[in-house]
mmCIF file of C-alpha atoms in Angstrom:
data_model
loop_
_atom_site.group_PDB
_atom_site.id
_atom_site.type_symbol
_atom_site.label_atom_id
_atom_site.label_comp_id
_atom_site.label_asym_id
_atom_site.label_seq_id
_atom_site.Cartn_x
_atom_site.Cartn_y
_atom_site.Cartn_z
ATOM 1 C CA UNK A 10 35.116 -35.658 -31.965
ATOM 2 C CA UNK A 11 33.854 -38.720 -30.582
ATOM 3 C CA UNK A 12 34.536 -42.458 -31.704
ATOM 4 C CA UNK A 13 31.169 -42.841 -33.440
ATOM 5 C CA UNK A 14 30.877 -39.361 -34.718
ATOM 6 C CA UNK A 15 30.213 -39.070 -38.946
ATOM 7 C CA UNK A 16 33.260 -36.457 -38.493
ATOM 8 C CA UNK A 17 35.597 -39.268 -37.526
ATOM 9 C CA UNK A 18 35.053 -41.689 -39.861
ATOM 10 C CA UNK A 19 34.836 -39.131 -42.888
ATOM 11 C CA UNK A 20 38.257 -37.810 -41.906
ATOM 12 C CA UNK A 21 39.618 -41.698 -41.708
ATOM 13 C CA UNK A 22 37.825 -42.267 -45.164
ATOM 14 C CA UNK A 23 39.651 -39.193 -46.723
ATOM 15 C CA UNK A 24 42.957 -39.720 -45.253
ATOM 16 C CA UNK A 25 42.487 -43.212 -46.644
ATOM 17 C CA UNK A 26 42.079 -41.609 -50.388
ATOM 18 C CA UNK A 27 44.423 -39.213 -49.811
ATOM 19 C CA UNK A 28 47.294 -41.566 -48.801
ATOM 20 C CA UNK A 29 46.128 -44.024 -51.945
ATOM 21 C CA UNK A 30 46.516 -41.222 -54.072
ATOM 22 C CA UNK A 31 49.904 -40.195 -52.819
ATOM 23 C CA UNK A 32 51.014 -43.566 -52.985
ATOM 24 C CA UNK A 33 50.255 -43.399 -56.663
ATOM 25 C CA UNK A 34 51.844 -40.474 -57.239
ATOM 26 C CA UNK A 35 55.159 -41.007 -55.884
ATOM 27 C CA UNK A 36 55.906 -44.312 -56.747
ATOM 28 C CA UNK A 37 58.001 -43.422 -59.830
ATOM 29 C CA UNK A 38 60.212 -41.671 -57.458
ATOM 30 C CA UNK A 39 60.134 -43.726 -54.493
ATOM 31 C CA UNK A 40 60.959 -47.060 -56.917
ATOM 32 C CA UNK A 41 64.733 -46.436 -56.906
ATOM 33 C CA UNK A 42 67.567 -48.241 -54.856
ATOM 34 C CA UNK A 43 68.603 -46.892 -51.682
ATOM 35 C CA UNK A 44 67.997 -46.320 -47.857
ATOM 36 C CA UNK A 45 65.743 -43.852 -48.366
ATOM 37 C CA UNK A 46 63.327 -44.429 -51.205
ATOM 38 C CA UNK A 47 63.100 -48.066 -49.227
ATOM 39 C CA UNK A 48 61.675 -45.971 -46.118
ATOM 40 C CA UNK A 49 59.350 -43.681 -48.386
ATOM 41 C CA UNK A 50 57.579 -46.843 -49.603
ATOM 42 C CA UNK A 51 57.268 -48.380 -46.276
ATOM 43 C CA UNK A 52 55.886 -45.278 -44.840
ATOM 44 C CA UNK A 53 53.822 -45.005 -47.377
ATOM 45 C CA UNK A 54 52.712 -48.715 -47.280
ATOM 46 C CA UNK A 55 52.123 -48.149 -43.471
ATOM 47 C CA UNK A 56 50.155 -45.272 -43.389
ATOM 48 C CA UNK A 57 47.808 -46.737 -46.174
ATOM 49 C CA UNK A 58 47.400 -49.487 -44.277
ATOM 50 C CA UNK A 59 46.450 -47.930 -40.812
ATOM 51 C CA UNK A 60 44.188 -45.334 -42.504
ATOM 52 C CA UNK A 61 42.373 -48.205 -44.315
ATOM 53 C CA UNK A 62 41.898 -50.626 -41.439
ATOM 54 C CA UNK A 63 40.637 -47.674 -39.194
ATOM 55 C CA UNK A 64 38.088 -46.282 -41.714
ATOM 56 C CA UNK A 65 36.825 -50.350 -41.792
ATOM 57 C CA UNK A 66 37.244 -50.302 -38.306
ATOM 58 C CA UNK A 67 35.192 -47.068 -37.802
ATOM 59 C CA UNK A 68 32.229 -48.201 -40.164
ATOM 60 C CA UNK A 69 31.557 -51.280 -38.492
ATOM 61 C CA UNK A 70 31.691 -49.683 -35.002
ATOM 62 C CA UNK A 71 29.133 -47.291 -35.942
ATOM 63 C CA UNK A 72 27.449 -50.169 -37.455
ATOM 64 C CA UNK A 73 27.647 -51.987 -34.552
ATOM 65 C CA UNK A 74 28.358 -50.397 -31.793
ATOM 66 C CA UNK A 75 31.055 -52.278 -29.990
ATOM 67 C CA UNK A 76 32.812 -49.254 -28.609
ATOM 68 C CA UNK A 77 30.985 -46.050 -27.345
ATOM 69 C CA UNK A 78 33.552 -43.981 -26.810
ATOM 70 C CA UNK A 79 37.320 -43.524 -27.225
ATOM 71 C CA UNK A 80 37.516 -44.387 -23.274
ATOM 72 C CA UNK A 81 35.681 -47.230 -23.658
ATOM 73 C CA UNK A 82 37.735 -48.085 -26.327
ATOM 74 C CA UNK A 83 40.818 -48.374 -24.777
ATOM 75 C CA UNK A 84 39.607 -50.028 -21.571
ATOM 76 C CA UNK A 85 39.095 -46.471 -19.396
ATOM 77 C CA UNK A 86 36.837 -45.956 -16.419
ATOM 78 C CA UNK A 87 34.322 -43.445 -18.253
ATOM 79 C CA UNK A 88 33.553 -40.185 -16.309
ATOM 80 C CA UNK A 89 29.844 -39.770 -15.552
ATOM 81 C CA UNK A 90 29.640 -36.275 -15.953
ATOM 82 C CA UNK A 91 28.718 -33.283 -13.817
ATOM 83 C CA UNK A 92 25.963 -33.834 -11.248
ATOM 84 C CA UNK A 93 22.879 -31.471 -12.416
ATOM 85 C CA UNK A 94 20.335 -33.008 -9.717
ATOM 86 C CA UNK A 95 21.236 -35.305 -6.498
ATOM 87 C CA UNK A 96 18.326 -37.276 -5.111
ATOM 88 C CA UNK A 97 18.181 -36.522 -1.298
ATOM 89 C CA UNK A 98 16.906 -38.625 1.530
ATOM 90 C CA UNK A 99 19.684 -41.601 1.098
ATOM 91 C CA UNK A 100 18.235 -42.762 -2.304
ATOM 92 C CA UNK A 101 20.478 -44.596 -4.040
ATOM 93 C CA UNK A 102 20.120 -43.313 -7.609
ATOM 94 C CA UNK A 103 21.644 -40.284 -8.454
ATOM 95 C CA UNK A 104 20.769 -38.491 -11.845
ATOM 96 C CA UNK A 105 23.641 -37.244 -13.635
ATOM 97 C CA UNK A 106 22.330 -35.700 -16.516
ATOM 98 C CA UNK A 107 19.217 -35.512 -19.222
ATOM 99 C CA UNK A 108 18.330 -35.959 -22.664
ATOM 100 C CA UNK A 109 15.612 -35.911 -24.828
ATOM 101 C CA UNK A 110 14.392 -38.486 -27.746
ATOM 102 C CA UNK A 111 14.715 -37.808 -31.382
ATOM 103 C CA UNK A 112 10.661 -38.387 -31.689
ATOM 104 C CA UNK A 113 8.233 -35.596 -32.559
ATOM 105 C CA UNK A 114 8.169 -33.278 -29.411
ATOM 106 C CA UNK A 115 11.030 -34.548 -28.229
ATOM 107 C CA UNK A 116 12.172 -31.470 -26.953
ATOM 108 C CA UNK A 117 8.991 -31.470 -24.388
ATOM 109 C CA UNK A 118 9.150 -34.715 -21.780
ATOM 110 C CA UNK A 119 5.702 -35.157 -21.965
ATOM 111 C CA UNK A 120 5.663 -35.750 -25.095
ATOM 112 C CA UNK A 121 8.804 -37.405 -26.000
ATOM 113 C CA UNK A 122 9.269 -38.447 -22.847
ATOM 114 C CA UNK A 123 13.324 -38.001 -21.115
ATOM 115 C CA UNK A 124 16.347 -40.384 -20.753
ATOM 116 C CA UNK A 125 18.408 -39.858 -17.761
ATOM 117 C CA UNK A 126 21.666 -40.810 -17.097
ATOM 118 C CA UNK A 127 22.406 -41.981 -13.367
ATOM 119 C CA UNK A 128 24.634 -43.627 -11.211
ATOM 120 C CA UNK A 129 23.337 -46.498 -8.692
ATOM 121 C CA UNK A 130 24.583 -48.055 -5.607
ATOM 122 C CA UNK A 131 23.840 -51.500 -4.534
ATOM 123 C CA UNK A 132 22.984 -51.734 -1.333
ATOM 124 C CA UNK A 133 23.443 -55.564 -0.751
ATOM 125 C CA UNK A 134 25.946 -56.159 -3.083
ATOM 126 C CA UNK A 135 28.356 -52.523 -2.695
ATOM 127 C CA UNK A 136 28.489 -52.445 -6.967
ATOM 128 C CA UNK A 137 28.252 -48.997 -8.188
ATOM 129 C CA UNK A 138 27.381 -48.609 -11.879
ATOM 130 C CA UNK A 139 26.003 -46.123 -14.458
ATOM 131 C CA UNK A 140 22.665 -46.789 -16.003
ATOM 132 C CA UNK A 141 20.467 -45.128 -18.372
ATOM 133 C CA UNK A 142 16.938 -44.534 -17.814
ATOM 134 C CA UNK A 143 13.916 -44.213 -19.944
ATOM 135 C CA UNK A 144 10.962 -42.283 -18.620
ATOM 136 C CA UNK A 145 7.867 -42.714 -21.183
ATOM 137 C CA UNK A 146 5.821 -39.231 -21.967
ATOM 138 C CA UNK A 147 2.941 -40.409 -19.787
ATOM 139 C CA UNK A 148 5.621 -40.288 -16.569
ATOM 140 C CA UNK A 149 5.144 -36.182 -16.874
ATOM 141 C CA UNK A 150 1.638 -36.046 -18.132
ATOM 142 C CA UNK A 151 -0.597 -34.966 -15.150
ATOM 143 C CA UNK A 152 -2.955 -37.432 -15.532
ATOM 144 C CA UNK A 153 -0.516 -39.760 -14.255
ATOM 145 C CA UNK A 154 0.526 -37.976 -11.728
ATOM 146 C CA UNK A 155 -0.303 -40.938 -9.004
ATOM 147 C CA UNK A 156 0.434 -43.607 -11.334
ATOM 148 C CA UNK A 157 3.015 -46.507 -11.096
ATOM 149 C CA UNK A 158 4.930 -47.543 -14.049
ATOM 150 C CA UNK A 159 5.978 -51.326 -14.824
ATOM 151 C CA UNK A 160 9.674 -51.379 -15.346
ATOM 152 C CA UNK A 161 12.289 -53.781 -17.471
ATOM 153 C CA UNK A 162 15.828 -53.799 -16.744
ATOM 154 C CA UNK A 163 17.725 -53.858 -20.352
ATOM 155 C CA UNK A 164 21.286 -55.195 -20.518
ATOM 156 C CA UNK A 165 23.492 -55.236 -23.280
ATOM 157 C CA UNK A 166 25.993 -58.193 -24.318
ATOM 158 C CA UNK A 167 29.528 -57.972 -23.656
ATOM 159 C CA UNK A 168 31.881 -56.277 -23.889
ATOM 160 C CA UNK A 169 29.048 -53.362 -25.259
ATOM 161 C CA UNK A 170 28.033 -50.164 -23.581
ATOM 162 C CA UNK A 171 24.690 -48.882 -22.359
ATOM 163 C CA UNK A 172 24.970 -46.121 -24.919
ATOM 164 C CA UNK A 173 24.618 -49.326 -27.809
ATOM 165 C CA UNK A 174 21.036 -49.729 -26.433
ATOM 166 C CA UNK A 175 20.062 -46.255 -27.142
ATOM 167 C CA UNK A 176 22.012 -45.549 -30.070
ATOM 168 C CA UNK A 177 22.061 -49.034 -31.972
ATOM 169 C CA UNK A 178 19.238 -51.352 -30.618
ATOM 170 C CA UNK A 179 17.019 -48.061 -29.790
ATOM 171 C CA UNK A 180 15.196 -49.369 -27.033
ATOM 172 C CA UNK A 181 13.947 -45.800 -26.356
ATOM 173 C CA UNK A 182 12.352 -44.592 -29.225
ATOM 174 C CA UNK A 183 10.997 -48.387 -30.164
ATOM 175 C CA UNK A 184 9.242 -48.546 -26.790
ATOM 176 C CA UNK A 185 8.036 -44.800 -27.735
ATOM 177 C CA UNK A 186 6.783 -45.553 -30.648
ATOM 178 C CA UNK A 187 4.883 -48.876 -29.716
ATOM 179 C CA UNK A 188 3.641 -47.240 -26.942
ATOM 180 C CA UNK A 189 2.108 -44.081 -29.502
ATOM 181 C CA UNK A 190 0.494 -46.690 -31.287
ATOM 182 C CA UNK A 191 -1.044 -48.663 -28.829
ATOM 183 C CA UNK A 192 1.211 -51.933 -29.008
ATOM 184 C CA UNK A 193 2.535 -52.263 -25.649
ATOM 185 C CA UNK A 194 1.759 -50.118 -22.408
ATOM 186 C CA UNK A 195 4.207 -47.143 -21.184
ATOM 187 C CA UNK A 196 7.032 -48.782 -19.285
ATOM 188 C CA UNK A 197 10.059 -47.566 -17.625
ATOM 189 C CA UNK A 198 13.176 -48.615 -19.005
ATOM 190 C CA UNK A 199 16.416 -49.457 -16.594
ATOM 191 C CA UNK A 200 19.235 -49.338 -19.685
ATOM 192 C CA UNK A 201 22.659 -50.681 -18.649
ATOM 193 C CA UNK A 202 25.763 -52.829 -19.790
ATOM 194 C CA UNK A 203 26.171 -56.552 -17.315
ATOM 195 C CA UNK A 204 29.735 -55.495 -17.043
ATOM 196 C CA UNK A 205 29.764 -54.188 -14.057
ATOM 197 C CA UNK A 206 33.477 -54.485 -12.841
ATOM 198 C CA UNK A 207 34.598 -53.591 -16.005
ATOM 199 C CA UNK A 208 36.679 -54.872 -17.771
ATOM 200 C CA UNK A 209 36.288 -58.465 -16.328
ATOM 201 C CA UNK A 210 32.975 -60.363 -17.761
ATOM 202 C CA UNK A 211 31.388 -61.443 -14.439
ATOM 203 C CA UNK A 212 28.543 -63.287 -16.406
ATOM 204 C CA UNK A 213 25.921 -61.829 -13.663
ATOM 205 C CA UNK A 214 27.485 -64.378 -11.425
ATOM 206 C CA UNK A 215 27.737 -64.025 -7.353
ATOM 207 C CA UNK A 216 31.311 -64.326 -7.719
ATOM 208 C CA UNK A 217 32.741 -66.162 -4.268
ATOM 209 C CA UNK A 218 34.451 -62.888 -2.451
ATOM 210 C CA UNK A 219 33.073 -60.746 -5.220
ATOM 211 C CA UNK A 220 31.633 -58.937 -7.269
ATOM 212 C CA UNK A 221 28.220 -59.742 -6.444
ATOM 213 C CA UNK A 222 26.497 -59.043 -9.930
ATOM 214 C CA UNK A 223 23.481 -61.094 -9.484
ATOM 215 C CA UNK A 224 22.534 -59.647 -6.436
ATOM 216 C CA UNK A 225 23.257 -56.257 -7.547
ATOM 217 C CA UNK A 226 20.559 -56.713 -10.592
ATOM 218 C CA UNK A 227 18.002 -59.098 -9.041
ATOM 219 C CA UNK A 228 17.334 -57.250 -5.722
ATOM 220 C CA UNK A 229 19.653 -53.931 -5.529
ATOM 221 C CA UNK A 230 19.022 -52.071 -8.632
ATOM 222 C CA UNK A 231 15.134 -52.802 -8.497
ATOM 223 C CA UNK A 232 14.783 -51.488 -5.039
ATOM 224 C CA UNK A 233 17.128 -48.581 -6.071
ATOM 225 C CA UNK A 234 15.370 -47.598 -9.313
ATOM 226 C CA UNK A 235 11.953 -48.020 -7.175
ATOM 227 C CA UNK A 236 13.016 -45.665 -4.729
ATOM 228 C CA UNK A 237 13.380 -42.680 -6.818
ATOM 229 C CA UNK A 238 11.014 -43.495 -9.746
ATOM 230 C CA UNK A 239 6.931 -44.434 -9.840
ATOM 231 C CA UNK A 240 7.796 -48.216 -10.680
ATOM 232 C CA UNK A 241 5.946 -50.695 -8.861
ATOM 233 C CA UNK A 242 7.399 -53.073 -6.473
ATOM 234 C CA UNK A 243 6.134 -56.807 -6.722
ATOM 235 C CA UNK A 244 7.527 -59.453 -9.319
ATOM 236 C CA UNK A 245 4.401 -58.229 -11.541
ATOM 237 C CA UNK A 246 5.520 -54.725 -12.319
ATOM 238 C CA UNK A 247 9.381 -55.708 -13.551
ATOM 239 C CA UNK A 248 10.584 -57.546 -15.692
ATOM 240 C CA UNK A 249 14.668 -58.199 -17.688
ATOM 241 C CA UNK A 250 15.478 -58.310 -21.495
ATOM 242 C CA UNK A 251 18.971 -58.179 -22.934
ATOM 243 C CA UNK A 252 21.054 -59.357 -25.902
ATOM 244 C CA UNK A 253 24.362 -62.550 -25.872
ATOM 245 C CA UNK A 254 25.708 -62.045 -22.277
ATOM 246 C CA UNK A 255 22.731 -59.778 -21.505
ATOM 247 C CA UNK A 256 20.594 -62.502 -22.634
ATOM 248 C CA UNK A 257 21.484 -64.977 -20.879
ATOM 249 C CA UNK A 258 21.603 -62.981 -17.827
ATOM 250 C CA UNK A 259 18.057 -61.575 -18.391
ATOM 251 C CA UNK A 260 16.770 -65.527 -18.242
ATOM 252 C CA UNK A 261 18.890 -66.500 -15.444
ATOM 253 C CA UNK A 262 17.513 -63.488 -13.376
ATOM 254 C CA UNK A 263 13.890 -64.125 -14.329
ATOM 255 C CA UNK A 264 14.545 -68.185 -13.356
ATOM 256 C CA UNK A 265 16.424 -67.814 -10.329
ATOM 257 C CA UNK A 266 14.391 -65.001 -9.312
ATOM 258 C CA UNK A 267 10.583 -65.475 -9.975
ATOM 259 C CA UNK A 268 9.333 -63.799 -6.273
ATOM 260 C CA UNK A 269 11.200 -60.516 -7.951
ATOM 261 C CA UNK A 270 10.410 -60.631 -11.859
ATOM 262 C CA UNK A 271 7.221 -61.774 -13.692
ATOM 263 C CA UNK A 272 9.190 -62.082 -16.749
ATOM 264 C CA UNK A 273 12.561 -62.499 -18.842
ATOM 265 C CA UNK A 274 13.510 -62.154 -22.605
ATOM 266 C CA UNK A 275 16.560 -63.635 -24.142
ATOM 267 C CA UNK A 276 17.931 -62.131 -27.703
ATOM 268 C CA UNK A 277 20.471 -64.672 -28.868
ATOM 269 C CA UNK A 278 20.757 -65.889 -25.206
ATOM 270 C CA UNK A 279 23.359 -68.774 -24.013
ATOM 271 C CA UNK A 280 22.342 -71.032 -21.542
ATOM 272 C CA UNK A 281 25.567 -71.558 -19.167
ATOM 273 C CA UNK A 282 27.959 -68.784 -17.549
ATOM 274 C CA UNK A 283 30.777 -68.266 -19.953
ATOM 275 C CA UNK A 284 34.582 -69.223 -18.815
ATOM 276 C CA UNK A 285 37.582 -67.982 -20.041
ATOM 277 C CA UNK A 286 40.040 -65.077 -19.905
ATOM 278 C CA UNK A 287 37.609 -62.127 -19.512
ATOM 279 C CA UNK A 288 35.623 -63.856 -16.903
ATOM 280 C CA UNK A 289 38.337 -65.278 -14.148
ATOM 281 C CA UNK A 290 37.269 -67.653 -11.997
ATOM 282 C CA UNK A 291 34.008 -67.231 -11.374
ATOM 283 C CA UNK A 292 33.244 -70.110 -9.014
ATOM 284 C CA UNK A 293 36.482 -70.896 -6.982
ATOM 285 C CA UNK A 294 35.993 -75.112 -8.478
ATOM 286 C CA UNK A 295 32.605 -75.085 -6.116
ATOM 287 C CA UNK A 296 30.139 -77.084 -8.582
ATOM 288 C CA UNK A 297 27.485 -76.425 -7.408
ATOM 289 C CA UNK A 298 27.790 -72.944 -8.139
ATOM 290 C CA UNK A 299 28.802 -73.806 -11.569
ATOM 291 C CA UNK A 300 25.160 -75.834 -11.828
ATOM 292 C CA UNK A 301 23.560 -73.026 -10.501
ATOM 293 C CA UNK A 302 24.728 -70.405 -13.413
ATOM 294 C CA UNK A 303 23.478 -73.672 -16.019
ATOM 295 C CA UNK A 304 20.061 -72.533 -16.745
ATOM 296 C CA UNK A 305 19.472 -76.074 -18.083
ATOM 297 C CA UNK A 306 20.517 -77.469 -15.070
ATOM 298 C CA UNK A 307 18.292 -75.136 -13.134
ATOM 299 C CA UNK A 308 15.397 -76.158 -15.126
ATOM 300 C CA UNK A 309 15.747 -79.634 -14.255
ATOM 301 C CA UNK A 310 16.858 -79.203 -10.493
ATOM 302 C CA UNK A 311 15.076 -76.518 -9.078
ATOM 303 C CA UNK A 312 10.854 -76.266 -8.703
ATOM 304 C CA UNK A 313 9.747 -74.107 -11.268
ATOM 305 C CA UNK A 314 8.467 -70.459 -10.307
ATOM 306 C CA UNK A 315 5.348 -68.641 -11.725
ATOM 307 C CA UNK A 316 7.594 -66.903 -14.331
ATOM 308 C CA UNK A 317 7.498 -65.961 -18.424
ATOM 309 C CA UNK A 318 10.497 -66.544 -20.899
ATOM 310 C CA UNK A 319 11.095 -65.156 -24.304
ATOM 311 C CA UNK A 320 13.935 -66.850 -25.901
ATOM 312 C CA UNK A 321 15.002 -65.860 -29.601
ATOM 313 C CA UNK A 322 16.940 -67.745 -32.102
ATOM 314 C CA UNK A 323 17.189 -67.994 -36.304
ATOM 315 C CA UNK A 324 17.703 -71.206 -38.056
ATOM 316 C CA UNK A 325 20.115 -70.148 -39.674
ATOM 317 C CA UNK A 326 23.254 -67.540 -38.585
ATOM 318 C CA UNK A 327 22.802 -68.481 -34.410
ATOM 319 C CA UNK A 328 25.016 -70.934 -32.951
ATOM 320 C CA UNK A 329 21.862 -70.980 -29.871
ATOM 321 C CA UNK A 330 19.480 -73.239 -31.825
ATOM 322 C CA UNK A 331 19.752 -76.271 -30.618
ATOM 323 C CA UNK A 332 20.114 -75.270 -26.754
ATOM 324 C CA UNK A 333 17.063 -72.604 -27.072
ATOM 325 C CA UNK A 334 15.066 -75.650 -28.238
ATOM 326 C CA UNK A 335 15.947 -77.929 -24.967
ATOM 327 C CA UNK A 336 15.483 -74.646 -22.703
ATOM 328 C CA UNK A 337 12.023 -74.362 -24.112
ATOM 329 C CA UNK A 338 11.482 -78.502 -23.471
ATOM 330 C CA UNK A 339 12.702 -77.890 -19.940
ATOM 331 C CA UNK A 340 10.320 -75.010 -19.064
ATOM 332 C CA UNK A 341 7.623 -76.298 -17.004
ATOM 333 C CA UNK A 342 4.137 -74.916 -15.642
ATOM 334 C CA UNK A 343 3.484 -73.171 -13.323
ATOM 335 C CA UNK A 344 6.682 -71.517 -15.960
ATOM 336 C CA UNK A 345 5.395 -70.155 -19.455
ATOM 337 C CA UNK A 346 7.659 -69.822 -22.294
ATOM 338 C CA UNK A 347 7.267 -68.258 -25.391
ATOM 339 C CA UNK A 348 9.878 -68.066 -28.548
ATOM 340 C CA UNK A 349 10.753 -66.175 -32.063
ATOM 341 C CA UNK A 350 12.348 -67.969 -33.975
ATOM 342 C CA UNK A 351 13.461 -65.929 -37.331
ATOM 343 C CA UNK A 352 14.558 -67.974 -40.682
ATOM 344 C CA UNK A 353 17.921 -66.302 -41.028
ATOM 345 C CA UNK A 354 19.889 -63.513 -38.729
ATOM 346 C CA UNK A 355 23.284 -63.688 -37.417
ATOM 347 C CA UNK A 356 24.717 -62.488 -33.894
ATOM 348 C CA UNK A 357 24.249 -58.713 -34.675
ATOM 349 C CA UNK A 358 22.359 -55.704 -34.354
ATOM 350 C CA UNK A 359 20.639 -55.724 -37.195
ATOM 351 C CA UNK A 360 18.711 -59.410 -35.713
ATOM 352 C CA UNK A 361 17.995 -58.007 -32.712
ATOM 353 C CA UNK A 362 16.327 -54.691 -34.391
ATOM 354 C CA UNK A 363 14.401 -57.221 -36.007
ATOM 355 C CA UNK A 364 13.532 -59.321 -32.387
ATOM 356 C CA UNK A 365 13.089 -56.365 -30.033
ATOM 357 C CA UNK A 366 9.639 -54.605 -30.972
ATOM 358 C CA UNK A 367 7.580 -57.823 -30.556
ATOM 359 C CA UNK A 368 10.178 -59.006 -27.797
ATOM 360 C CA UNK A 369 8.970 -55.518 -26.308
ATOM 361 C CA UNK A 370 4.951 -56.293 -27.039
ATOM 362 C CA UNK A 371 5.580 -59.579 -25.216
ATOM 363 C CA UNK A 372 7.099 -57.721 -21.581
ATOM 364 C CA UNK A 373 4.770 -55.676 -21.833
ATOM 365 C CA UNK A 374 1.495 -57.566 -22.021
ATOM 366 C CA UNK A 375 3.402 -59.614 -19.047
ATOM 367 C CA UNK A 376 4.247 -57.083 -16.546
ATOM 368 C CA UNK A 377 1.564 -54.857 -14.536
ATOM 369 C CA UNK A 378 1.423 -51.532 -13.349
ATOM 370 C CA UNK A 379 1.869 -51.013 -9.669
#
C-alpha cells in the first residue's frame, strides 16, 4: 500500500483506537508494582504514541503532500519503472510509462488528454532526472496534427515530488479544465521537482564543479522536451511556474534567461538562493555568483530583458510580502510584471490551489504557439 493510500492511513487510524482502547482496558491490571506491569504500561504508552503521531503524520501528508512515496520518504533513489516506449534517433527524453486524467473521457487521450512519465538527459549540463508530462486532448486530435504547442516547465518546492503537482496542486486537470472552458489555450506541461541531485537542495544554482541545475532547466530540458514533443522553440512558446523553491527558481530562470522564456510565475517565491544544510556550498565564497542567484540584485545590475513575471503573495500568512513588493518596484520595461496578492493564505497547498488557475490564465495569454 502506498504512503498516501486511504488504506494506510485508515489502518494507522484504527490501530490508533485500538491501542487507546486496550490501554483502557488493561490498566487495572497493568497498575500494580513490579518489573513487569512497569513494561506493559510503557509498551502500551509507546505504541499509543507511535500509532497516534503516524495517523497525524499520515493525514497531513495526504493533505499536503510532502512525501510521495515510502522511498521518497526515507531519502531513496525512486525506480522509474519499466520502459514501455524508447524514443529513437538520440532524443533525449525517454517515456517510461502513461496515464490518463480523472476528467470525463479520460480514458480516451483525445479527450482527456495523457500524462507521461519520462526520464531526461541534459545534454549541457549531464543531469538526468524524471519528469512528468502533460499532453492536452488537442495534442491527439487530428486537427492538430501539424500544430505546435506552447509549453511551461512546472517545478515544485522543496523537498516535494513531481507526483505533489499532479496529485495535490493538480496542474493537469486545472489546465484541462480551463482549457474546456475557454480560459487559457492548450499548453504542454513539463511537471518536475528542482531537486535534481536529490537529496541536496541545489536552489537551481550552477553549482562551481557541479551540479549544473540552471543550465539543465534553462537550455537542456527545453531543447530535450522540444525534441520529442510539438512544443515550439523560441522564448515565445515556453514559459516556468513553480511553488517556494520552485518559485523562486521559475523567476530566476525567466530573469536570467529572457532569449529562452517569454515568461515566469512565482507562488510564494523567495528572492535569494537559500543557504544552509540541505544546500552545501553552493558558490565556493565567489560573490559574484552569490549576486547572481539575488534576483533583487539582478534587477538592479543587469539590463532588463523583454520578459513577464507573476509573483504571488497574501497579506497575511506569507513571510514574502515585503520582498515581492521591492521585486515588483525593481522590474523595469522593456520587463512586465504582474501580481496576486490574496488577503490571507499561508505557505501551503491549499494557497496555491487558490493562485494557480489565474496564475495558469496569465502563462497562457503570455506564451505563443510555435
Amino acid at each position: 500500500m502506498g504512503l498516501t493510500s486511504t488504506p494506510v492511513l485508515a489502518l494507522a487510524v484504527t490501530a490508533a483506537v485500538l491501542l487507546f482502547a486496550l490501554t483502557i482496558w488493561q490498566w487495572p491490571r497493568l497498575a500494580g508494582p513490579g518489573p513487569r506491569a512497569l513494561t506493559g504500561r510503557i509498551g502500551l504508552f509507546l505504541a499509543t504514541q507511535v500509532a497516534v503521531f503516524a495517523s497525524v503524520g499520515l493525514a497531513a501528508n495526504n493533505a499536503f503532500l510532502f512525501y510521495g512515496s515510502w522511498a521518497d520518504l526515507f531519502g531513496q533513489e525512486q525506480d522509474l519503472g519499466v520502459v514501455v516506449d524508447h524514443s529513437a534517433g538520440g532524443k533525449r527524453v525517454k517515456v517510461m510509462g502513461v496515464r490518463s486524467l480523472d476528467v470525463p473521457g479520460g480514458g480516451r487521450p483525445e479527450k482527456g488528454g495523457q500524462i507521461q512519465k519520462v526520464a531526461v538527459e541534459g545534454e549541457k549540463s549531464g543531469i538526468r532526472s524524471p519528469a512528468y508530462v502533460y499532453l492536452p486532448p488537442e495534442y491527439f486530435q487530428p486537427a492538430y496534427a501539424k500544430k505546435r504547442f506552447p509549453a511551461a516547465i512546472v517545478l515544485t518546492g522543496y523537498p516535494g515530488t513531481a507526483e505533489n503537482l499532479i496529485k495535490g496542486l493538480k496542474y493537469p486537470r486545472t489546465a484541462h479544465e480551463l482549457a474546456a472552458r475557454g480560459r487559457m489555450q492548450p499548453m504542454v506541461l513539463v511537471m518536475l521537482r528542482p531537486t535534481v541531485a536529490p537529496p541536496r537542495d541545489t536552489e537551481c544554482v550552477d553549482v562551481p564543479g557541479g551540479p549544473r541545475t540552471e543550465t539543465f532547466f534553462a537550455s537542456d530540458l527545453p531543447a530535450a522536451v522540444s525534441g520529442v514533443y510539438r512544443v515550439g522553440t523560441g522564448p515565445a512558446n515556453w514559459g516556468v511556474i513553480g511553488n517556494s523553491t520552485g518559485g523562486y527558481c521559475a523567476l530566476k530562470i525567466a530573469l536570467h534567461h529572457p532569449d529562452r522564456f517569454a515568461a515566469g510565475a512565482g507562488l510564494s517565491a523567495y528572492y535569494k538562493a537559500a543557504e544552509d544544510t540541505t544546500t552545501g556550498d553552493l558558490f565556493h565564497g565567489r560573490q559574484e555568483l552569490r549576486n547572481h542567484a539575488n534576483l533583487l540584485w539582478s534587477l538592479d545590475n543587469k539590463p532588463p530583458g523583454k520578459t513577464s513575471f507573476l509573483v504571488a503573495t497574501s497579506k497575511k500568512g506569507e513571510s514574502n510580502l515585503k520582498d515581492t513588493l521591492r521585486f515588483i518596484e525593481k522590474v523595469k520595461a522593456p520587463a512586465r510584471v504582474s501580481s496576486i496578492t490574496l488577503d490571507s493564505g499561508g505557505h501551503n497547498f491549499t494557497t496555491w490551489r487558490r493562485e494557480i488557475p489565474p496564475a495558469l490564465e496569465w502563462l497562457s495569454g503570455r506564451l505563443t504557439a510555435g
